[in-house]
PDB file of C-alpha atoms in Angstrom:
ATOM      1  CA  MET A  14      26.845 -21.312  -1.467  1.00 60.00           C
ATOM      2  CA  PRO A  15      23.634 -20.303   0.344  1.00 64.00           C
ATOM      3  CA  ARG A  16      20.372 -21.804  -0.813  1.00 67.00           C
ATOM      4  CA  PRO A  17      18.104 -19.454  -2.736  1.00 68.00           C
ATOM      5  CA  LYS A  18      15.232 -17.984  -0.750  1.00 76.00           C
ATOM      6  CA  LEU A  19      11.893 -19.572  -1.596  1.00 84.00           C
ATOM      7  CA  LYS A  20      10.093 -16.471  -0.325  1.00 91.00           C
ATOM      8  CA  SER A  21      11.347 -12.897  -0.305  1.00 93.00           C
ATOM      9  CA  ASP A  22      11.638 -10.959   2.932  1.00 94.00           C
ATOM     10  CA  ASP A  23       8.697  -8.821   1.785  1.00 94.00           C
ATOM     11  CA  GLU A  24       6.558 -11.943   1.300  1.00 96.00           C
ATOM     12  CA  VAL A  25       7.480 -13.166   4.776  1.00 97.00           C
ATOM     13  CA  LEU A  26       6.815  -9.754   6.335  1.00 95.00           C
ATOM     14  CA  GLU A  27       3.460  -9.495   4.555  1.00 94.00           C
ATOM     15  CA  ALA A  28       2.458 -12.967   5.784  1.00 96.00           C
ATOM     16  CA  ALA A  29       3.639 -12.062   9.281  1.00 95.00           C
ATOM     17  CA  THR A  30       1.453  -8.951   9.172  1.00 90.00           C
ATOM     18  CA  VAL A  31      -1.560 -11.080   8.215  1.00 92.00           C
ATOM     19  CA  VAL A  32      -0.864 -13.416  11.150  1.00 94.00           C
ATOM     20  CA  LEU A  33      -0.335 -10.521  13.556  1.00 89.00           C
ATOM     21  CA  LYS A  34      -3.631  -8.909  12.570  1.00 84.00           C
ATOM     22  CA  ARG A  35      -5.437 -12.234  12.839  1.00 89.00           C
ATOM     23  CA  CYS A  36      -3.929 -13.406  16.155  1.00 86.00           C
ATOM     24  CA  GLY A  37      -2.789 -10.221  17.871  1.00 81.00           C
ATOM     25  CA  PRO A  38       0.679  -9.664  19.357  1.00 80.00           C
ATOM     26  CA  ILE A  39       0.243 -12.010  22.325  1.00 82.00           C
ATOM     27  CA  GLU A  40      -0.539 -15.112  20.226  1.00 89.00           C
ATOM     28  CA  PHE A  41       1.788 -14.174  17.345  1.00 90.00           C
ATOM     29  CA  THR A  42       4.297 -17.008  16.777  1.00 95.00           C
ATOM     30  CA  LEU A  43       6.987 -17.952  14.296  1.00 96.00           C
ATOM     31  CA  SER A  44       5.129 -21.223  13.747  1.00 97.00           C
ATOM     32  CA  GLY A  45       2.011 -19.304  12.727  1.00 97.00           C
ATOM     33  CA  VAL A  46       4.005 -17.160  10.305  1.00 97.00           C
ATOM     34  CA  ALA A  47       5.784 -20.221   8.903  1.00 97.00           C
ATOM     35  CA  LYS A  48       2.459 -21.919   8.232  1.00 97.00           C
ATOM     36  CA  GLU A  49       1.024 -18.767   6.605  1.00 97.00           C
ATOM     37  CA  VAL A  50       3.992 -18.194   4.288  1.00 97.00           C
ATOM     38  CA  GLY A  51       4.747 -21.856   3.557  1.00 96.00           C
ATOM     39  CA  LEU A  52       8.213 -22.046   5.102  1.00 96.00           C
ATOM     40  CA  SER A  53       9.569 -23.959   8.055  1.00 95.00           C
ATOM     41  CA  ARG A  54       9.934 -22.339  11.452  1.00 96.00           C
ATOM     42  CA  ALA A  55      13.665 -23.129  11.218  1.00 96.00           C
ATOM     43  CA  ALA A  56      13.908 -21.129   7.969  1.00 95.00           C
ATOM     44  CA  LEU A  57      12.373 -18.127   9.724  1.00 96.00           C
ATOM     45  CA  ILE A  58      14.776 -18.482  12.655  1.00 96.00           C
ATOM     46  CA  GLN A  59      17.715 -18.684  10.252  1.00 94.00           C
ATOM     47  CA  ARG A  60      16.564 -15.521   8.486  1.00 95.00           C
ATOM     48  CA  PHE A  61      15.197 -13.428  11.377  1.00 95.00           C
ATOM     49  CA  THR A  62      16.794 -15.047  14.487  1.00 95.00           C
ATOM     50  CA  ASN A  63      13.682 -14.839  16.699  1.00 95.00           C
ATOM     51  CA  ARG A  64      10.145 -13.533  17.092  1.00 92.00           C
ATOM     52  CA  ASP A  65      11.149 -10.099  18.378  1.00 86.00           C
ATOM     53  CA  THR A  66      13.564  -9.532  15.482  1.00 90.00           C
ATOM     54  CA  LEU A  67      10.776 -10.412  13.051  1.00 93.00           C
ATOM     55  CA  LEU A  68       8.448  -7.983  14.848  1.00 87.00           C
ATOM     56  CA  VAL A  69      11.074  -5.233  14.663  1.00 85.00           C
ATOM     57  CA  ARG A  70      11.492  -5.807  10.912  1.00 90.00           C
ATOM     58  CA  MET A  71       7.704  -5.736  10.504  1.00 88.00           C
ATOM     59  CA  MET A  72       7.435  -2.485  12.429  1.00 83.00           C
ATOM     60  CA  GLU A  73      10.294  -0.906  10.461  1.00 83.00           C
ATOM     61  CA  ARG A  74       8.492  -1.863   7.261  1.00 86.00           C
ATOM     62  CA  GLY A  75       5.211  -0.586   8.674  1.00 80.00           C
ATOM     63  CA  VAL A  76       6.741   2.757   9.634  1.00 77.00           C
ATOM     64  CA  GLU A  77       8.086   3.179   6.094  1.00 81.00           C
ATOM     65  CA  GLN A  78       4.697   2.282   4.594  1.00 80.00           C
ATOM     66  CA  VAL A  79       2.895   4.760   6.852  1.00 76.00           C
ATOM     67  CA  ARG A  80       5.402   7.511   6.064  1.00 79.00           C
ATOM     68  CA  HIS A  81       4.960   6.874   2.345  1.00 83.00           C
ATOM     69  CA  TYR A  82       1.164   6.870   2.736  1.00 78.00           C
ATOM     70  CA  LEU A  83       1.109  10.077   4.786  1.00 78.00           C
ATOM     71  CA  ASN A  84       3.465  11.857   2.400  1.00 82.00           C
ATOM     72  CA  ALA A  85       1.138  10.995  -0.495  1.00 81.00           C
ATOM     73  CA  ILE A  86      -1.906  12.628   1.140  1.00 78.00           C
ATOM     74  CA  PRO A  87      -2.521  16.085  -0.306  1.00 78.00           C
ATOM     75  CA  ILE A  88      -2.620  18.597   2.521  1.00 80.00           C
ATOM     76  CA  GLY A  89      -4.499  21.847   2.142  1.00 82.00           C
ATOM     77  CA  ALA A  90      -3.934  24.941   4.231  1.00 84.00           C
ATOM     78  CA  GLY A  91      -5.999  26.036   7.201  1.00 87.00           C
ATOM     79  CA  PRO A  92      -8.741  24.275   9.151  1.00 89.00           C
ATOM     80  CA  GLN A  93     -10.330  22.792   6.001  1.00 88.00           C
ATOM     81  CA  GLY A  94      -7.010  21.213   4.987  1.00 85.00           C
ATOM     82  CA  LEU A  95      -6.603  19.742   8.472  1.00 86.00           C
ATOM     83  CA  TRP A  96     -10.180  18.418   8.410  1.00 89.00           C
ATOM     84  CA  GLU A  97      -9.656  16.733   5.023  1.00 85.00           C
ATOM     85  CA  PHE A  98      -6.372  15.203   6.219  1.00 82.00           C
ATOM     86  CA  LEU A  99      -8.046  13.814   9.357  1.00 84.00           C
ATOM     87  CA  GLN A 100     -10.895  12.348   7.299  1.00 84.00           C
ATOM     88  CA  VAL A 101      -8.446  10.518   5.028  1.00 81.00           C
ATOM     89  CA  LEU A 102      -6.511   9.310   8.068  1.00 76.00           C
ATOM     90  CA  VAL A 103      -9.598   7.976   9.867  1.00 78.00           C
ATOM     91  CA  ARG A 104     -10.882   6.233   6.719  1.00 77.00           C
ATOM     92  CA  SER A 105      -7.530   4.465   6.400  1.00 72.00           C
ATOM     93  CA  MET A 106      -7.918   2.828   9.824  1.00 70.00           C
ATOM     94  CA  ASN A 107     -10.141   0.086   8.347  1.00 65.00           C
ATOM     95  CA  THR A 108     -12.425  -2.075  10.458  1.00 58.00           C
ATOM     96  CA  ARG A 109     -13.072  -2.050  14.178  1.00 57.00           C
ATOM     97  CA  ASN A 110     -11.107  -5.301  14.465  1.00 58.00           C
ATOM     98  CA  ASP A 111      -8.082  -3.688  12.832  1.00 65.00           C
ATOM     99  CA  PHE A 112      -8.309  -0.828  15.328  1.00 66.00           C
ATOM    100  CA  SER A 113      -8.247  -3.159  18.339  1.00 64.00           C
ATOM    101  CA  VAL A 114      -5.357  -5.177  16.895  1.00 67.00           C
ATOM    102  CA  ASN A 115      -3.456  -1.972  16.074  1.00 69.00           C
ATOM    103  CA  TYR A 116      -4.073  -0.778  19.635  1.00 71.00           C
ATOM    104  CA  LEU A 117      -2.595  -4.022  21.013  1.00 68.00           C
ATOM    105  CA  ILE A 118       0.345  -3.727  18.631  1.00 71.00           C
ATOM    106  CA  SER A 119       0.953  -0.176  19.875  1.00 73.00           C
ATOM    107  CA  TRP A 120       0.917  -1.442  23.463  1.00 75.00           C
ATOM    108  CA  TYR A 121       3.347  -4.226  22.528  1.00 72.00           C
ATOM    109  CA  GLU A 122       5.651  -1.725  20.810  1.00 73.00           C
ATOM    110  CA  LEU A 123       6.087   0.013  24.149  1.00 77.00           C
ATOM    111  CA  GLN A 124       7.166  -3.240  25.838  1.00 76.00           C
ATOM    112  CA  VAL A 125      10.068  -4.106  23.490  1.00 73.00           C
ATOM    113  CA  PRO A 126      12.930  -1.556  23.513  1.00 76.00           C
ATOM    114  CA  GLU A 127      13.716  -1.878  19.776  1.00 72.00           C
ATOM    115  CA  LEU A 128      10.047  -1.424  18.909  1.00 68.00           C
ATOM    116  CA  ARG A 129       9.679   1.451  21.361  1.00 71.00           C
ATOM    117  CA  THR A 130      12.322   3.470  19.499  1.00 74.00           C
ATOM    118  CA  LEU A 131      10.372   2.999  16.250  1.00 68.00           C
ATOM    119  CA  ALA A 132       7.088   4.008  17.879  1.00 62.00           C
ATOM    120  CA  ILE A 133       8.413   7.333  19.154  1.00 62.00           C
TER     121      ILE A 133
END
């Protein structure tokens, strides 16, 4: 009988997102995520296999969150509706640091085939 999970996948993915935003994609490690979420690196490997699989799961989750967010934005007709939509979108981009990290994540998505398919 498998041991019960101490942390849900969502908790792990949320912690991984925190680590990714803090460290960027180059310095993102399973050890860093394990420390953040309070699990062993081995537990993460057992659940997600490797770093790239964890990143793919994070990106899949991120794509779903963005789709949900975008679908919830009221969109008006014409140029004014477009302008209001763009304002909401830009405000959601957060701080300058988040922008640079998101830019690096976008670059990284293009390097890993599984992530590239999600980015397109």
